[in-house]
Amino acid sequence: MAVGLNSAIRFKSALRGIYFVPNILGGLVIGYIFSFIFTYILPTVGNVFHIGFLQNSILASEKYAWIGVLIVGVWQAVAMNTIIYISGLQTVPEEVYEASMLDGASKWKQFWKVTFPLVMPFVTINLVLSTKNFLMVFDQIMSLTKGGPAQSTESISYLIYKNGMDGGQFGFQSANAVIFFIVIVAISLFQMTVMNRKEEQL
């Protein structure tokens, strides 16, 4: 997607702006929009066209509600990830591509042998941010399911909020939040160390 939006296509700037809209709206707003879609629009479509798996809201399923949360989270996160990759692609000098073309490299080889190694630092950034967002998912759960049905979509962040605000465990959950932050930092540092080694190998 980033390669396509970075190529010489018409209305490139407009397409980038449209593609970035999900990241601007915010998790809660997008969550409420998708909650309406999953709860009313898709079941209506399923009933009209007799599509069995759409007739019931996915958010009401203890087994599949997490898929709805995942769809919303990924749809929102991909916008920022793509912008970061586009920034990385724009740092690759045009002279490098020209030299590879003179050597007879195909577009496929140019991507894997030239582009990918040079944008590897941006891959690292996206990996760290994506992992952090996955571990800290909260807005989507709050607006879509509130941890339900039957606590099937509760995340660590949501549990800390729920037990702290609703359960009155302010001190205990504050400590949990600090520990959770340390765990995320440790995982991020580990990822950066591993990916930096990969960058050096490339």
PDB file of C-alpha atoms in Angstrom:
ATOM      1  CA  MET A   1       0.000   0.000   0.000  1.00  0.00           C
ATOM      2  CA  ALA A   2       2.798   2.410   0.906  1.00  0.00           C
ATOM      3  CA  VAL A   3       4.649   1.590  -2.331  1.00  0.00           C
ATOM      4  CA  GLY A   4       1.491   2.290  -4.329  1.00  0.00           C
ATOM      5  CA  LEU A   5       0.812   5.603  -2.576  1.00  0.00           C
ATOM      6  CA  ASN A   6       4.447   6.609  -3.106  1.00  0.00           C
ATOM      7  CA  SER A   7       4.417   5.843  -6.834  1.00  0.00           C
ATOM      8  CA  ALA A   8       3.645   8.293  -9.623  1.00  0.00           C
ATOM      9  CA  ILE A   9      -0.153   8.091  -9.636  1.00  0.00           C
ATOM     10  CA  ARG A  10      -2.840  10.728 -10.131  1.00  0.00           C
ATOM     11  CA  PHE A  11      -4.340  12.413  -7.068  1.00  0.00           C
ATOM     12  CA  LYS A  12      -1.574  10.958  -4.903  1.00  0.00           C
ATOM     13  CA  SER A  13      -1.795  13.681  -2.252  1.00  0.00           C
ATOM     14  CA  ALA A  14      -5.587  13.415  -2.038  1.00  0.00           C
ATOM     15  CA  LEU A  15      -5.438   9.628  -1.682  1.00  0.00           C
ATOM     16  CA  ARG A  16      -2.865   9.942   1.099  1.00  0.00           C
ATOM     17  CA  GLY A  17      -5.092  12.405   2.918  1.00  0.00           C
ATOM     18  CA  ILE A  18      -8.147  10.158   2.611  1.00  0.00           C
ATOM     19  CA  TYR A  19      -6.139   7.146   3.715  1.00  0.00           C
ATOM     20  CA  PHE A  20      -4.968   8.983   6.849  1.00  0.00           C
ATOM     21  CA  VAL A  21      -8.505   9.962   7.956  1.00  0.00           C
ATOM     22  CA  PRO A  22      -8.989   6.906  10.268  1.00  0.00           C
ATOM     23  CA  ASN A  23      -5.990   7.972  12.332  1.00  0.00           C
ATOM     24  CA  ILE A  24      -7.356  11.496  12.773  1.00  0.00           C
ATOM     25  CA  LEU A  25     -10.807  10.497  14.002  1.00  0.00           C
ATOM     26  CA  GLY A  26      -9.652   8.754  17.171  1.00  0.00           C
ATOM     27  CA  GLY A  27     -10.316   5.299  18.560  1.00  0.00           C
ATOM     28  CA  LEU A  28     -13.550   6.110  20.386  1.00  0.00           C
ATOM     29  CA  VAL A  29     -15.185   7.831  17.406  1.00  0.00           C
ATOM     30  CA  ILE A  30     -14.237   5.028  15.030  1.00  0.00           C
ATOM     31  CA  GLY A  31     -15.333   2.466  17.600  1.00  0.00           C
ATOM     32  CA  TYR A  32     -18.818   3.978  17.880  1.00  0.00           C
ATOM     33  CA  ILE A  33     -19.120   4.151  14.087  1.00  0.00           C
ATOM     34  CA  PHE A  34     -18.170   0.493  13.683  1.00  0.00           C
ATOM     35  CA  SER A  35     -20.383  -0.472  16.614  1.00  0.00           C
ATOM     36  CA  PHE A  36     -23.353   0.905  14.653  1.00  0.00           C
ATOM     37  CA  ILE A  37     -22.172  -0.932  11.525  1.00  0.00           C
ATOM     38  CA  PHE A  38     -21.670  -4.268  13.302  1.00  0.00           C
ATOM     39  CA  THR A  39     -24.873  -4.002  15.359  1.00  0.00           C
ATOM     40  CA  TYR A  40     -27.379  -2.623  12.842  1.00  0.00           C
ATOM     41  CA  ILE A  41     -26.129  -2.300   9.262  1.00  0.00           C
ATOM     42  CA  LEU A  42     -24.439  -5.683   8.705  1.00  0.00           C
ATOM     43  CA  PRO A  43     -27.225  -7.728  10.378  1.00  0.00           C
ATOM     44  CA  THR A  44     -29.782  -5.865   8.235  1.00  0.00           C
ATOM     45  CA  VAL A  45     -27.796  -6.669   5.089  1.00  0.00           C
ATOM     46  CA  GLY A  46     -27.471 -10.282   6.238  1.00  0.00           C
ATOM     47  CA  ASN A  47     -31.215 -10.623   6.808  1.00  0.00           C
ATOM     48  CA  VAL A  48     -32.163  -8.978   3.504  1.00  0.00           C
ATOM     49  CA  PHE A  49     -29.789 -11.087   1.409  1.00  0.00           C
ATOM     50  CA  HIS A  50     -29.996 -14.197   3.618  1.00  0.00           C
ATOM     51  CA  ILE A  51     -26.283 -14.207   4.443  1.00  0.00           C
ATOM     52  CA  GLY A  52     -26.138 -16.375   7.536  1.00  0.00           C
ATOM     53  CA  PHE A  53     -22.926 -15.211   9.176  1.00  0.00           C
ATOM     54  CA  LEU A  54     -23.977 -11.542   8.911  1.00  0.00           C
ATOM     55  CA  GLN A  55     -27.442 -11.951  10.426  1.00  0.00           C
ATOM     56  CA  ASN A  56     -26.200 -11.614  13.996  1.00  0.00           C
ATOM     57  CA  SER A  57     -23.858  -8.931  15.320  1.00  0.00           C
ATOM     58  CA  ILE A  58     -20.306 -10.183  15.631  1.00  0.00           C
ATOM     59  CA  LEU A  59     -19.978  -8.092  18.803  1.00  0.00           C
ATOM     60  CA  ALA A  60     -22.626 -10.240  20.498  1.00  0.00           C
ATOM     61  CA  SER A  61     -20.627 -13.423  19.945  1.00  0.00           C
ATOM     62  CA  GLU A  62     -18.415 -14.527  22.821  1.00  0.00           C
ATOM     63  CA  LYS A  63     -16.312 -16.494  20.343  1.00  0.00           C
ATOM     64  CA  TYR A  64     -15.909 -13.902  17.593  1.00  0.00           C
ATOM     65  CA  ALA A  65     -16.309 -10.471  19.229  1.00  0.00           C
ATOM     66  CA  TRP A  66     -12.531 -10.075  19.337  1.00  0.00           C
ATOM     67  CA  ILE A  67     -12.492 -10.180  15.527  1.00  0.00           C
ATOM     68  CA  GLY A  68     -14.599  -7.009  15.449  1.00  0.00           C
ATOM     69  CA  VAL A  69     -12.176  -5.282  17.824  1.00  0.00           C
ATOM     70  CA  LEU A  70      -9.254  -6.499  15.691  1.00  0.00           C
ATOM     71  CA  ILE A  71     -10.801  -5.204  12.460  1.00  0.00           C
ATOM     72  CA  VAL A  72     -11.311  -1.728  13.913  1.00  0.00           C
ATOM     73  CA  GLY A  73      -7.850  -1.618  15.506  1.00  0.00           C
ATOM     74  CA  VAL A  74      -6.062  -2.724  12.343  1.00  0.00           C
ATOM     75  CA  TRP A  75      -8.120  -0.425  10.103  1.00  0.00           C
ATOM     76  CA  GLN A  76      -7.124   2.553  12.233  1.00  0.00           C
ATOM     77  CA  ALA A  77      -3.478   1.588  12.761  1.00  0.00           C
ATOM     78  CA  VAL A  78      -2.686   0.795   9.125  1.00  0.00           C
ATOM     79  CA  ALA A  79      -3.049   4.477   8.208  1.00  0.00           C
ATOM     80  CA  MET A  80      -0.206   5.611  10.477  1.00  0.00           C
ATOM     81  CA  ASN A  81       1.948   2.610   9.551  1.00  0.00           C
ATOM     82  CA  THR A  82       1.538   3.388   5.859  1.00  0.00           C
ATOM     83  CA  ILE A  83       2.496   7.046   6.343  1.00  0.00           C
ATOM     84  CA  ILE A  84       5.655   5.949   8.178  1.00  0.00           C
ATOM     85  CA  TYR A  85       6.541   3.564   5.346  1.00  0.00           C
ATOM     86  CA  ILE A  86       5.931   6.310   2.779  1.00  0.00           C
ATOM     87  CA  SER A  87       8.326   8.551   4.722  1.00  0.00           C
ATOM     88  CA  GLY A  88      10.888   5.755   4.598  1.00  0.00           C
ATOM     89  CA  LEU A  89      10.437   5.223   0.861  1.00  0.00           C
ATOM     90  CA  GLN A  90      11.013   8.921   0.226  1.00  0.00           C
ATOM     91  CA  THR A  91      14.425   8.722   1.916  1.00  0.00           C
ATOM     92  CA  VAL A  92      15.703   6.230  -0.673  1.00  0.00           C
ATOM     93  CA  PRO A  93      17.860   8.161  -3.203  1.00  0.00           C
ATOM     94  CA  GLU A  94      16.688   7.939  -6.816  1.00  0.00           C
ATOM     95  CA  GLU A  95      20.307   7.354  -7.854  1.00  0.00           C
ATOM     96  CA  VAL A  96      20.246   3.980  -6.110  1.00  0.00           C
ATOM     97  CA  TYR A  97      17.331   2.836  -8.268  1.00  0.00           C
ATOM     98  CA  GLU A  98      19.039   4.125 -11.406  1.00  0.00           C
ATOM     99  CA  ALA A  99      22.206   2.202 -10.550  1.00  0.00           C
ATOM    100  CA  SER A 100      20.241  -1.001  -9.915  1.00  0.00           C
ATOM    101  CA  MET A 101      18.425  -0.598 -13.254  1.00  0.00           C
ATOM    102  CA  LEU A 102      21.780  -0.304 -15.023  1.00  0.00           C
ATOM    103  CA  ASP A 103      22.762  -3.572 -13.352  1.00  0.00           C
ATOM    104  CA  GLY A 104      19.661  -5.208 -14.818  1.00  0.00           C
ATOM    105  CA  ALA A 105      17.667  -5.558 -11.592  1.00  0.00           C
ATOM    106  CA  SER A 106      13.935  -6.170 -11.975  1.00  0.00           C
ATOM    107  CA  LYS A 107      11.330  -4.240  -9.969  1.00  0.00           C
ATOM    108  CA  TRP A 108      10.985  -7.216  -7.635  1.00  0.00           C
ATOM    109  CA  LYS A 109      14.753  -7.382  -7.010  1.00  0.00           C
ATOM    110  CA  GLN A 110      14.898  -3.614  -6.590  1.00  0.00           C
ATOM    111  CA  PHE A 111      12.355  -3.848  -3.812  1.00  0.00           C
ATOM    112  CA  TRP A 112      14.019  -6.696  -1.887  1.00  0.00           C
ATOM    113  CA  LYS A 113      17.664  -5.833  -2.534  1.00  0.00           C
ATOM    114  CA  VAL A 114      17.509  -2.028  -2.545  1.00  0.00           C
ATOM    115  CA  THR A 115      14.309  -0.625  -1.057  1.00  0.00           C
ATOM    116  CA  PHE A 116      13.678  -3.050   1.798  1.00  0.00           C
ATOM    117  CA  PRO A 117      17.168  -2.840   3.390  1.00  0.00           C
ATOM    118  CA  LEU A 118      17.102   0.972   3.227  1.00  0.00           C
ATOM    119  CA  VAL A 119      13.664   1.278   4.863  1.00  0.00           C
ATOM    120  CA  MET A 120      14.429  -1.326   7.531  1.00  0.00           C
ATOM    121  CA  PRO A 121      14.673   1.355  10.282  1.00  0.00           C
ATOM    122  CA  PHE A 122      11.079   2.335   9.474  1.00  0.00           C
ATOM    123  CA  VAL A 123      10.037  -1.315   9.671  1.00  0.00           C
ATOM    124  CA  THR A 124      11.519  -1.342  13.177  1.00  0.00           C
ATOM    125  CA  ILE A 125       9.562   1.780  14.141  1.00  0.00           C
ATOM    126  CA  ASN A 126       6.308   0.288  12.875  1.00  0.00           C
ATOM    127  CA  LEU A 127       6.931  -3.031  14.606  1.00  0.00           C
ATOM    128  CA  VAL A 128       7.536  -1.330  17.952  1.00  0.00           C
ATOM    129  CA  LEU A 129       4.513   0.973  17.583  1.00  0.00           C
ATOM    130  CA  SER A 130       2.235  -1.860  16.436  1.00  0.00           C
ATOM    131  CA  THR A 131       3.225  -4.066  19.362  1.00  0.00           C
ATOM    132  CA  LYS A 132       2.692  -1.188  21.788  1.00  0.00           C
ATOM    133  CA  ASN A 133      -0.726  -0.408  20.320  1.00  0.00           C
ATOM    134  CA  PHE A 134      -1.711  -4.085  20.434  1.00  0.00           C
ATOM    135  CA  LEU A 135      -0.774  -4.422  24.093  1.00  0.00           C
ATOM    136  CA  MET A 136      -2.416  -1.121  25.057  1.00  0.00           C
ATOM    137  CA  VAL A 137      -5.663  -1.512  23.075  1.00  0.00           C
ATOM    138  CA  PHE A 138      -8.382   0.288  25.007  1.00  0.00           C
ATOM    139  CA  ASP A 139     -10.444   2.788  22.987  1.00  0.00           C
ATOM    140  CA  GLN A 140     -11.787   0.179  20.585  1.00  0.00           C
ATOM    141  CA  ILE A 141     -12.814  -2.158  23.410  1.00  0.00           C
ATOM    142  CA  MET A 142     -14.407   0.685  25.374  1.00  0.00           C
ATOM    143  CA  SER A 143     -16.543   1.826  22.443  1.00  0.00           C
ATOM    144  CA  LEU A 144     -17.343  -1.569  20.897  1.00  0.00           C
ATOM    145  CA  THR A 145     -17.820  -4.184  23.620  1.00  0.00           C
ATOM    146  CA  LYS A 146     -16.799  -2.799  27.038  1.00  0.00           C
ATOM    147  CA  GLY A 147     -14.956  -6.069  27.563  1.00  0.00           C
ATOM    148  CA  GLY A 148     -17.902  -8.298  26.736  1.00  0.00           C
ATOM    149  CA  PRO A 149     -19.586 -10.497  25.956  1.00  0.00           C
ATOM    150  CA  ALA A 150     -18.693 -12.554  29.036  1.00  0.00           C
ATOM    151  CA  GLN A 151     -15.343 -10.720  29.415  1.00  0.00           C
ATOM    152  CA  SER A 152     -14.134 -12.226  26.122  1.00  0.00           C
ATOM    153  CA  THR A 153     -12.569  -8.994  24.819  1.00  0.00           C
ATOM    154  CA  GLU A 154     -10.977  -7.558  27.947  1.00  0.00           C
ATOM    155  CA  SER A 155      -7.411  -6.317  27.514  1.00  0.00           C
ATOM    156  CA  ILE A 156      -4.858  -5.541  30.205  1.00  0.00           C
ATOM    157  CA  SER A 157      -5.400  -1.795  29.744  1.00  0.00           C
ATOM    158  CA  TYR A 158      -9.160  -2.198  29.991  1.00  0.00           C
ATOM    159  CA  LEU A 159      -8.864  -4.371  33.112  1.00  0.00           C
ATOM    160  CA  ILE A 160      -6.645  -1.774  34.787  1.00  0.00           C
ATOM    161  CA  TYR A 161      -9.208   0.930  33.985  1.00  0.00           C
ATOM    162  CA  LYS A 162     -12.205  -1.204  34.972  1.00  0.00           C
ATOM    163  CA  ASN A 163     -10.805  -2.416  38.290  1.00  0.00           C
ATOM    164  CA  GLY A 164      -9.438   1.023  39.115  1.00  0.00           C
ATOM    165  CA  MET A 165     -12.458   3.154  38.222  1.00  0.00           C
ATOM    166  CA  ASP A 166     -15.324   0.750  38.864  1.00  0.00           C
ATOM    167  CA  GLY A 167     -13.700  -1.479  41.468  1.00  0.00           C
ATOM    168  CA  GLY A 168     -12.122   1.296  43.521  1.00  0.00           C
ATOM    169  CA  GLN A 169      -8.657  -0.306  43.397  1.00  0.00           C
ATOM    170  CA  PHE A 170      -6.909   2.956  42.554  1.00  0.00           C
ATOM    171  CA  GLY A 171      -3.581   2.252  44.259  1.00  0.00           C
ATOM    172  CA  PHE A 172      -3.336  -1.379  43.169  1.00  0.00           C
ATOM    173  CA  GLN A 173      -4.230  -0.629  39.548  1.00  0.00           C
ATOM    174  CA  SER A 174      -1.824   2.330  39.478  1.00  0.00           C
ATOM    175  CA  ALA A 175       0.928  -0.099  40.449  1.00  0.00           C
ATOM    176  CA  ASN A 176      -0.269  -2.504  37.747  1.00  0.00           C
ATOM    177  CA  ALA A 177      -0.166   0.320  35.204  1.00  0.00           C
ATOM    178  CA  VAL A 178       3.456   1.121  36.105  1.00  0.00           C
ATOM    179  CA  ILE A 179       4.429  -2.560  35.838  1.00  0.00           C
ATOM    180  CA  PHE A 180       2.601  -2.829  32.509  1.00  0.00           C
ATOM    181  CA  PHE A 181       4.475   0.246  31.247  1.00  0.00           C
ATOM    182  CA  ILE A 182       7.813  -1.320  32.248  1.00  0.00           C
ATOM    183  CA  VAL A 183       6.886  -4.554  30.447  1.00  0.00           C
ATOM    184  CA  ILE A 184       6.024  -2.639  27.264  1.00  0.00           C
ATOM    185  CA  VAL A 185       9.309  -0.705  27.425  1.00  0.00           C
ATOM    186  CA  ALA A 186      11.236  -3.966  27.918  1.00  0.00           C
ATOM    187  CA  ILE A 187       9.505  -5.595  24.942  1.00  0.00           C
ATOM    188  CA  SER A 188      10.135  -2.506  22.796  1.00  0.00           C
ATOM    189  CA  LEU A 189      13.833  -2.443  23.706  1.00  0.00           C
ATOM    190  CA  PHE A 190      14.121  -6.151  22.903  1.00  0.00           C
ATOM    191  CA  GLN A 191      12.462  -5.608  19.522  1.00  0.00           C
ATOM    192  CA  MET A 192      14.724  -2.674  18.714  1.00  0.00           C
ATOM    193  CA  THR A 193      17.828  -4.661  19.651  1.00  0.00           C
ATOM    194  CA  VAL A 194      16.843  -7.599  17.446  1.00  0.00           C
ATOM    195  CA  MET A 195      15.792  -5.405  14.521  1.00  0.00           C
ATOM    196  CA  ASN A 196      18.959  -3.290  14.740  1.00  0.00           C
ATOM    197  CA  ARG A 197      20.986  -6.474  14.349  1.00  0.00           C
ATOM    198  CA  LYS A 198      18.878  -7.365  11.310  1.00  0.00           C
ATOM    199  CA  GLU A 199      19.532  -3.905   9.873  1.00  0.00           C
ATOM    200  CA  GLU A 200      23.284  -4.386  10.273  1.00  0.00           C
ATOM    201  CA  GLN A 201      23.088  -7.762   8.522  1.00  0.00           C
ATOM    202  CA  LEU A 202      21.222  -6.216   5.605  1.00  0.00           C
TER     203      LEU A 202
END
